[in-house]
Short mmCIF file of C-alpha atoms in Angstrom, two decimals:
data_model
loop_
_atom_site.label_atom_id
_atom_site.label_comp_id
_atom_site.label_asym_id
_atom_site.label_seq_id
_atom_site.Cartn_x
_atom_site.Cartn_y
_atom_site.Cartn_z
CA UNK A 17 -154.06 14.59 -20.35
CA UNK A 18 -153.58 11.52 -19.30
CA UNK A 19 -155.98 10.74 -22.61
CA UNK A 20 -153.13 12.77 -24.59
CA UNK A 21 -151.38 10.19 -22.81
CA UNK A 22 -152.79 6.99 -23.63
CA UNK A 23 -153.78 7.63 -27.54
CA UNK A 24 -149.76 9.68 -28.15
CA UNK A 25 -147.73 6.68 -25.86
CA UNK A 26 -147.88 3.77 -28.34
CA UNK A 27 -147.75 5.66 -31.01
CA UNK A 28 -144.94 6.70 -29.84
CA UNK A 29 -142.96 3.14 -28.47
CA UNK A 30 -143.48 2.17 -31.70
CA UNK A 31 -141.83 4.16 -33.66
CA UNK A 32 -139.48 4.12 -31.94
CA UNK A 33 -138.73 0.67 -31.84
CA UNK A 34 -139.26 0.25 -35.68
CA UNK A 35 -136.83 3.17 -35.61
CA UNK A 36 -134.04 1.07 -33.21
CA UNK A 37 -135.17 -2.56 -35.69
CA UNK A 38 -134.79 0.08 -38.58
CA UNK A 39 -131.26 0.87 -37.23
CA UNK A 40 -130.74 -2.11 -36.34
CA UNK A 41 -131.00 -3.28 -40.26
CA UNK A 42 -128.65 -1.22 -41.14
CA UNK A 43 -126.22 -2.71 -39.21
CA UNK A 44 -126.69 -6.37 -40.78
CA UNK A 45 -124.69 -7.25 -43.37
CA UNK A 46 -125.97 -7.58 -46.27
CA UNK A 47 -125.10 -11.39 -47.65
CA UNK A 48 -125.92 -10.99 -51.28
CA UNK A 49 -123.88 -7.11 -50.95
CA UNK A 50 -120.82 -8.90 -49.16
CA UNK A 51 -120.05 -11.99 -51.90
CA UNK A 52 -120.63 -10.01 -54.63
CA UNK A 53 -117.79 -6.76 -52.83
CA UNK A 54 -115.84 -10.19 -51.91
CA UNK A 55 -115.96 -11.47 -55.59
CA UNK A 56 -115.12 -7.60 -56.47
CA UNK A 57 -111.79 -7.84 -54.86
CA UNK A 58 -110.97 -11.19 -55.69
CA UNK A 59 -111.78 -10.70 -59.41
CA UNK A 60 -109.73 -7.25 -58.72
CA UNK A 61 -107.48 -8.88 -56.88
CA UNK A 62 -106.56 -11.53 -59.85
CA UNK A 63 -106.82 -8.42 -62.46
CA UNK A 64 -104.17 -7.28 -60.94
CA UNK A 65 -101.89 -10.68 -60.54
CA UNK A 66 -102.10 -11.22 -64.35
CA UNK A 67 -100.68 -7.93 -64.91
CA UNK A 68 -97.64 -8.04 -62.40
CA UNK A 69 -97.71 -11.58 -64.52
CA UNK A 70 -97.32 -10.34 -67.84
CA UNK A 71 -95.47 -6.87 -67.07
CA UNK A 72 -92.60 -10.55 -65.62
CA UNK A 73 -92.73 -11.89 -68.74
CA UNK A 74 -92.89 -8.92 -71.21
CA UNK A 75 -89.62 -7.77 -68.62
CA UNK A 76 -88.20 -11.22 -68.66
CA UNK A 77 -89.01 -12.10 -72.33
CA UNK A 78 -86.75 -8.87 -73.96
CA UNK A 79 -84.56 -9.27 -71.47
CA UNK A 80 -83.87 -12.39 -72.77
CA UNK A 81 -84.56 -12.24 -76.23
CA UNK A 82 -82.90 -8.32 -77.33
CA UNK A 83 -79.23 -9.22 -77.16
CA UNK A 84 -80.06 -11.96 -79.08
CA UNK A 85 -82.34 -10.13 -81.99
CA UNK A 86 -79.38 -6.42 -81.86
CA UNK A 87 -76.77 -9.17 -83.11
CA UNK A 88 -78.93 -10.32 -86.14
CA UNK A 89 -81.09 -6.89 -87.09
CA UNK A 90 -79.51 -3.98 -84.89
CA UNK A 91 -81.11 -1.59 -83.16
CA UNK A 92 -84.40 -1.35 -84.03
CA UNK A 93 -86.57 -3.77 -82.81
CA UNK A 94 -89.08 -3.27 -84.73
CA UNK A 95 -91.16 -4.28 -88.69
CA UNK A 96 -89.59 -2.64 -91.46
CA UNK A 97 -91.56 -0.48 -94.27
CA UNK A 98 -91.13 -1.99 -97.55
CA UNK A 99 -92.28 -0.84 -101.13
CA UNK A 100 -94.90 -3.82 -102.29
CA UNK A 101 -93.14 -2.86 -105.66
CA UNK A 102 -90.02 -3.92 -105.08
CA UNK A 103 -88.47 -7.90 -104.72
CA UNK A 104 -87.34 -7.46 -100.96
CA UNK A 105 -83.87 -7.54 -100.20
CA UNK A 106 -82.06 -9.66 -97.18
CA UNK A 107 -79.38 -6.53 -98.04
CA UNK A 108 -82.78 -4.11 -97.48
CA UNK A 109 -84.25 -5.26 -94.03
CA UNK A 110 -82.05 -2.72 -91.68
CA UNK A 111 -82.69 0.62 -94.18
CA UNK A 112 -86.97 -0.52 -93.85
CA UNK A 113 -86.85 -0.51 -90.33
CA UNK A 114 -85.94 2.98 -90.96
CA UNK A 115 -88.05 3.93 -93.37
CA UNK A 116 -90.71 2.72 -90.80
CA UNK A 117 -89.57 5.52 -88.41
CA UNK A 118 -89.44 8.21 -91.55
CA UNK A 119 -92.96 7.01 -92.79
CA UNK A 120 -94.17 6.19 -89.80
CA UNK A 121 -93.11 10.90 -89.20
CA UNK A 122 -94.31 11.32 -92.64
CA UNK A 123 -97.58 9.77 -91.92
CA UNK A 124 -98.50 11.61 -88.59
CA UNK A 125 -96.95 14.28 -90.39
CA UNK A 126 -94.12 16.22 -88.68
CA UNK A 127 -92.53 19.06 -89.78
CA UNK A 128 -90.29 19.25 -91.87
CA UNK A 129 -89.32 23.36 -91.21
CA UNK A 130 -86.85 23.06 -88.56
CA UNK A 131 -88.71 25.75 -86.96
CA UNK A 132 -90.96 23.91 -85.65
CA UNK A 133 -89.50 20.58 -85.18
CA UNK A 134 -90.80 18.72 -81.69
CA UNK A 135 -87.94 19.98 -78.79
CA UNK A 136 -89.10 17.58 -76.09
CA UNK A 137 -90.27 13.36 -77.59
CA UNK A 138 -90.53 10.38 -75.24
CA UNK A 139 -90.76 6.83 -76.70
CA UNK A 140 -92.89 4.40 -75.25
CA UNK A 141 -92.14 0.77 -75.21
CA UNK A 142 -88.26 1.76 -76.26
CA UNK A 143 -86.45 -1.07 -76.40
CA UNK A 144 -82.81 -0.68 -77.02
CA UNK A 145 -83.05 2.71 -77.98
CA UNK A 146 -83.44 3.07 -81.48
CA UNK A 147 -85.88 5.25 -81.65
CA UNK A 148 -85.06 7.08 -79.36
CA UNK A 149 -81.44 7.82 -81.26
CA UNK A 150 -82.52 8.35 -84.42
CA UNK A 151 -85.32 11.22 -83.33
CA UNK A 152 -82.79 12.50 -80.82
CA UNK A 153 -80.17 13.10 -84.62
CA UNK A 154 -82.88 13.74 -86.59
CA UNK A 155 -85.10 16.75 -84.29
CA UNK A 156 -82.07 17.80 -82.01
CA UNK A 157 -84.90 17.25 -79.68
CA UNK A 158 -84.38 15.87 -75.82
CA UNK A 159 -85.37 12.08 -75.44
CA UNK A 160 -87.01 9.60 -73.27
CA UNK A 161 -87.35 6.42 -74.09
CA UNK A 162 -88.97 4.13 -70.82
CA UNK A 163 -89.16 -0.25 -71.09
CA UNK A 164 -90.25 -2.75 -68.22
CA UNK A 165 -86.83 -4.45 -69.71
CA UNK A 166 -83.68 -3.27 -67.50
CA UNK A 167 -81.71 -4.99 -69.70
CA UNK A 168 -82.53 -2.57 -72.48
CA UNK A 169 -82.07 0.48 -70.37
CA UNK A 170 -78.99 -0.45 -69.90
CA UNK A 171 -77.86 -1.26 -73.20
CA UNK A 172 -80.08 2.05 -74.81
CA UNK A 173 -78.75 3.82 -72.97
CA UNK A 174 -74.50 2.39 -73.36
CA UNK A 175 -75.75 2.65 -77.20
CA UNK A 176 -75.99 6.50 -76.64
CA UNK A 177 -73.22 6.95 -74.54
CA UNK A 178 -71.35 4.95 -77.43
CA UNK A 179 -72.85 7.80 -80.19
CA UNK A 180 -72.09 11.23 -77.65
CA UNK A 181 -75.57 11.51 -78.07
CA UNK A 182 -75.22 11.27 -73.54
CA UNK A 183 -77.11 14.52 -73.51
CA UNK A 184 -79.66 13.70 -75.44
CA UNK A 185 -81.27 10.72 -75.00
CA UNK A 186 -81.93 9.09 -70.96
CA UNK A 187 -83.61 5.84 -70.58
CA UNK A 188 -85.37 3.99 -67.09
CA UNK A 189 -87.24 1.27 -66.66
CA UNK A 190 -91.59 2.28 -66.46
CA UNK A 191 -94.78 0.99 -66.69
CA UNK A 192 -95.91 2.52 -70.27
CA UNK A 193 -99.30 2.92 -67.89
CA UNK A 194 -98.17 4.89 -65.47
CA UNK A 195 -95.21 7.07 -66.84
CA UNK A 196 -92.93 8.21 -64.70
CA UNK A 197 -93.58 11.79 -66.72
CA UNK A 198 -95.18 15.61 -65.99
CA UNK A 199 -98.12 16.13 -67.21
CA UNK A 200 -98.45 17.29 -71.12
CA UNK A 201 -94.32 17.44 -71.59
CA UNK A 202 -93.75 16.33 -74.29
CA UNK A 203 -94.03 17.70 -78.44
CA UNK A 204 -93.97 13.46 -79.49
CA UNK A 205 -95.31 10.87 -78.09
CA UNK A 206 -93.92 8.11 -79.62
CA UNK A 207 -95.31 3.87 -79.53
CA UNK A 208 -93.48 2.24 -82.28
CA UNK A 209 -94.35 -1.32 -81.91
CA UNK A 210 -95.34 -1.99 -77.39
CA UNK A 211 -99.03 -1.16 -77.31
CA UNK A 212 -99.06 -4.32 -78.93
CA UNK A 213 -98.79 -5.21 -75.21
CA UNK A 214 -100.59 -2.90 -72.24
CA UNK A 215 -103.54 -5.13 -71.14
CA UNK A 216 -105.71 -2.06 -71.00
CA UNK A 217 -105.78 -0.15 -74.68
CA UNK A 218 -107.80 2.57 -73.00
CA UNK A 219 -105.24 3.79 -70.17
CA UNK A 220 -102.65 3.69 -72.66
CA UNK A 221 -103.20 6.16 -74.64
CA UNK A 222 -104.93 7.46 -71.36
CA UNK A 223 -101.21 7.63 -70.80
CA UNK A 224 -99.89 8.75 -74.27
CA UNK A 225 -102.11 11.34 -74.53
CA UNK A 226 -101.66 12.84 -70.20
CA UNK A 227 -97.75 13.61 -70.59
CA UNK A 228 -98.10 15.12 -74.45
CA UNK A 229 -98.33 19.38 -74.41
CA UNK A 230 -101.20 21.23 -75.94
CA UNK A 231 -100.41 20.57 -79.32
CA UNK A 232 -98.21 17.41 -79.55
CA UNK A 233 -97.99 14.66 -82.58
CA UNK A 234 -99.44 10.69 -80.41
CA UNK A 235 -98.03 8.22 -84.02
CA UNK A 236 -98.80 4.19 -82.19
CA UNK A 237 -97.47 1.85 -85.19
CA UNK A 238 -98.87 -1.89 -83.05
CA UNK A 239 -100.50 -5.45 -84.22
CA UNK A 240 -104.51 -5.00 -84.22
CA UNK A 241 -106.39 -7.87 -85.25
CA UNK A 242 -109.00 -7.22 -87.86
CA UNK A 243 -111.93 -4.54 -88.02
CA UNK A 244 -114.85 -6.81 -86.32
CA UNK A 245 -118.24 -6.44 -89.08
CA UNK A 246 -121.93 -5.54 -88.58
CA UNK A 247 -122.94 -8.72 -89.03
CA UNK A 248 -119.87 -9.81 -86.46
CA UNK A 249 -119.46 -9.31 -81.87
CA UNK A 250 -116.14 -10.79 -82.24
CA UNK A 251 -113.77 -13.67 -84.02
CA UNK A 252 -114.17 -16.34 -85.29
CA UNK A 253 -113.03 -19.39 -82.57
CA UNK A 254 -110.53 -20.18 -84.96
CA UNK A 255 -109.22 -16.98 -85.49
CA UNK A 256 -109.28 -17.27 -81.65
CA UNK A 257 -107.68 -20.27 -81.64
CA UNK A 258 -104.34 -17.94 -83.52
CA UNK A 259 -103.66 -14.73 -81.93
CA UNK A 260 -104.11 -16.78 -78.29
CA UNK A 261 -101.10 -18.67 -79.92
CA UNK A 262 -99.47 -16.16 -80.42
CA UNK A 263 -100.19 -14.02 -76.43
CA UNK A 264 -98.59 -16.39 -75.22
CA UNK A 265 -95.63 -16.78 -77.18
CA UNK A 266 -94.91 -13.04 -76.53
CA UNK A 267 -96.50 -11.90 -73.81
CA UNK A 268 -99.42 -10.21 -75.54
CA UNK A 269 -102.70 -9.34 -73.24
CA UNK A 270 -105.75 -9.10 -75.37
CA UNK A 271 -105.62 -7.42 -78.83
CA UNK A 272 -107.99 -5.06 -80.48
CA UNK A 273 -109.16 -3.51 -83.72
CA UNK A 274 -108.09 -0.09 -85.47
CA UNK A 275 -111.40 1.35 -85.08
CA UNK A 276 -111.49 0.53 -81.16
CA UNK A 277 -108.89 2.46 -81.24
CA UNK A 278 -110.14 5.19 -83.22
CA UNK A 279 -113.01 4.99 -80.39
CA UNK A 280 -110.12 5.09 -77.85
CA UNK A 281 -109.26 8.46 -79.01
CA UNK A 282 -112.31 10.22 -79.60
CA UNK A 283 -113.32 10.06 -75.89
CA UNK A 284 -110.58 11.47 -75.24
CA UNK A 285 -110.94 14.80 -77.42
CA UNK A 286 -107.73 13.65 -79.18
CA UNK A 287 -108.30 15.52 -82.93
CA UNK A 288 -106.94 14.32 -86.40
CA UNK A 289 -107.45 11.34 -86.25
CA UNK A 290 -105.69 9.07 -89.11
CA UNK A 291 -105.55 5.44 -89.26
CA UNK A 292 -103.61 3.59 -92.30
CA UNK A 293 -103.25 -0.55 -92.25
CA UNK A 294 -99.18 -0.87 -94.10
CA UNK A 295 -99.49 -4.61 -93.62
CA UNK A 296 -98.79 -5.22 -97.13
CA UNK A 297 -95.82 -3.07 -96.62
CA UNK A 298 -94.06 -4.62 -93.66
CA UNK A 299 -95.11 -8.69 -95.71
CA UNK A 300 -91.10 -9.20 -96.65
CA UNK A 301 -90.66 -8.90 -92.81
CA UNK A 302 -91.19 -11.97 -90.74
CA UNK A 303 -90.29 -14.60 -94.13
CA UNK A 304 -86.87 -12.23 -93.67
CA UNK A 305 -86.40 -13.04 -90.33
CA UNK A 306 -87.00 -16.46 -89.68
CA UNK A 307 -85.30 -17.02 -91.96
CA UNK A 308 -82.26 -15.30 -90.73
CA UNK A 309 -83.24 -17.80 -87.51
CA UNK A 310 -81.85 -20.24 -89.82
CA UNK A 311 -78.06 -19.06 -90.49
CA UNK A 312 -75.91 -21.01 -88.84
CA UNK A 313 -75.03 -17.59 -85.96
CA UNK A 314 -78.96 -17.28 -85.51
CA UNK A 315 -79.46 -20.21 -85.43
CA UNK A 316 -76.45 -20.48 -82.40
CA UNK A 317 -77.43 -17.39 -80.76
CA UNK A 318 -81.05 -18.75 -80.68
CA UNK A 319 -80.29 -22.16 -78.38
CA UNK A 320 -78.52 -20.03 -76.12
CA UNK A 321 -80.78 -17.42 -75.61
CA UNK A 322 -83.82 -19.27 -73.90
CA UNK A 323 -86.27 -21.01 -73.73
CA UNK A 324 -88.16 -17.46 -74.17
CA UNK A 325 -86.51 -16.37 -77.30
CA UNK A 326 -86.88 -20.43 -78.73
CA UNK A 327 -90.46 -19.53 -78.11
CA UNK A 328 -91.03 -16.68 -80.21
CA UNK A 329 -89.17 -17.89 -82.50
CA UNK A 330 -91.44 -21.02 -82.82
CA UNK A 331 -94.79 -18.27 -83.15
CA UNK A 332 -93.06 -16.99 -86.27
CA UNK A 333 -95.23 -18.58 -89.10
CA UNK A 334 -98.14 -18.23 -86.77
CA UNK A 335 -96.89 -14.27 -87.52
CA UNK A 336 -97.39 -15.08 -91.27
CA UNK A 337 -100.65 -16.78 -91.27
CA UNK A 338 -102.04 -14.57 -89.85
CA UNK A 339 -100.85 -11.57 -92.19
CA UNK A 340 -101.88 -14.07 -94.75
CA UNK A 341 -105.82 -14.60 -93.55
CA UNK A 342 -106.32 -10.95 -92.84
CA UNK A 343 -106.57 -11.87 -89.42
CA UNK A 344 -103.82 -9.35 -88.11
CA UNK A 345 -103.17 -5.64 -88.72
CA UNK A 346 -99.67 -3.72 -88.98
CA UNK A 347 -101.73 -0.86 -87.51
CA UNK A 348 -100.77 3.47 -87.63
CA UNK A 349 -102.73 5.41 -86.26
CA UNK A 350 -102.59 9.11 -85.09
CA UNK A 351 -103.58 12.20 -83.64
CA UNK A 352 -102.85 15.33 -82.12
CA UNK A 353 -103.79 16.77 -78.56
CA UNK A 354 -105.43 19.66 -78.43
CA UNK A 355 -104.21 22.85 -77.72
#
């Protein structure tokens, strides 16, 4: 027995001591891990603050500029669609905006058969509700619009009441990346020129998909940068500089390409994915906007609207430059949620 004790005792003590040391070391904070966690937390905090700052800037920009836009261009706050074979006239610009809506519906193959019309529509980034009211009248659908701008939401609702559509359309302030709607609720998910404001394009398309009903059509019309060639890792420095100037004026995060949207849609298992470059079809739009700004009414309204609107007006020639350089692509992406 004594021999056994002498043999086992040192082993047991060393084992116990090693175990205690291991537990003690395990409880000690790992400096590298702590540093990484702190950096990660700071990075997440900065990203969250940047996202909140972007949302605030977007809301303030549209709070300030929407009245100006409506007074000159009417209820549709987006590009017009023009026939590339016919010179555009100033009187055609408002009808071109309606044509943009119809062309997007046609491209997405939204059924013309009234028995298959969408019954519930969401307008993501609704502006003052031009698309929502148009779709409600066209299809007899219930439409819900969301915007970050309280001014836009209030004005959109007032116009709906004035047009006798208060029972058909409604508007609220909400984040497109965190929509206040149940899963699978809408037959048509509509985003007309709001995607460029989204800081997380993956989350944006994911949220559009979440609220879409099985079999629903998703339509995204947005500003993109050109697709990169196989030999490119990024845009050219001068292209990035140009886009950054536009971003600073219009409160836009980082741009993406049409192929980026396609990859996101494919990753979400969306079906019937189609894209088209409509840059040539919208070419007359920005020169017309600039022309309207130099009318007496446009000039006075611009001065009264505030600095954010003035800053936006000053970079309008850069949009034309971006289109002329084939850098900016006015893109439509349509797809369908699987049944």
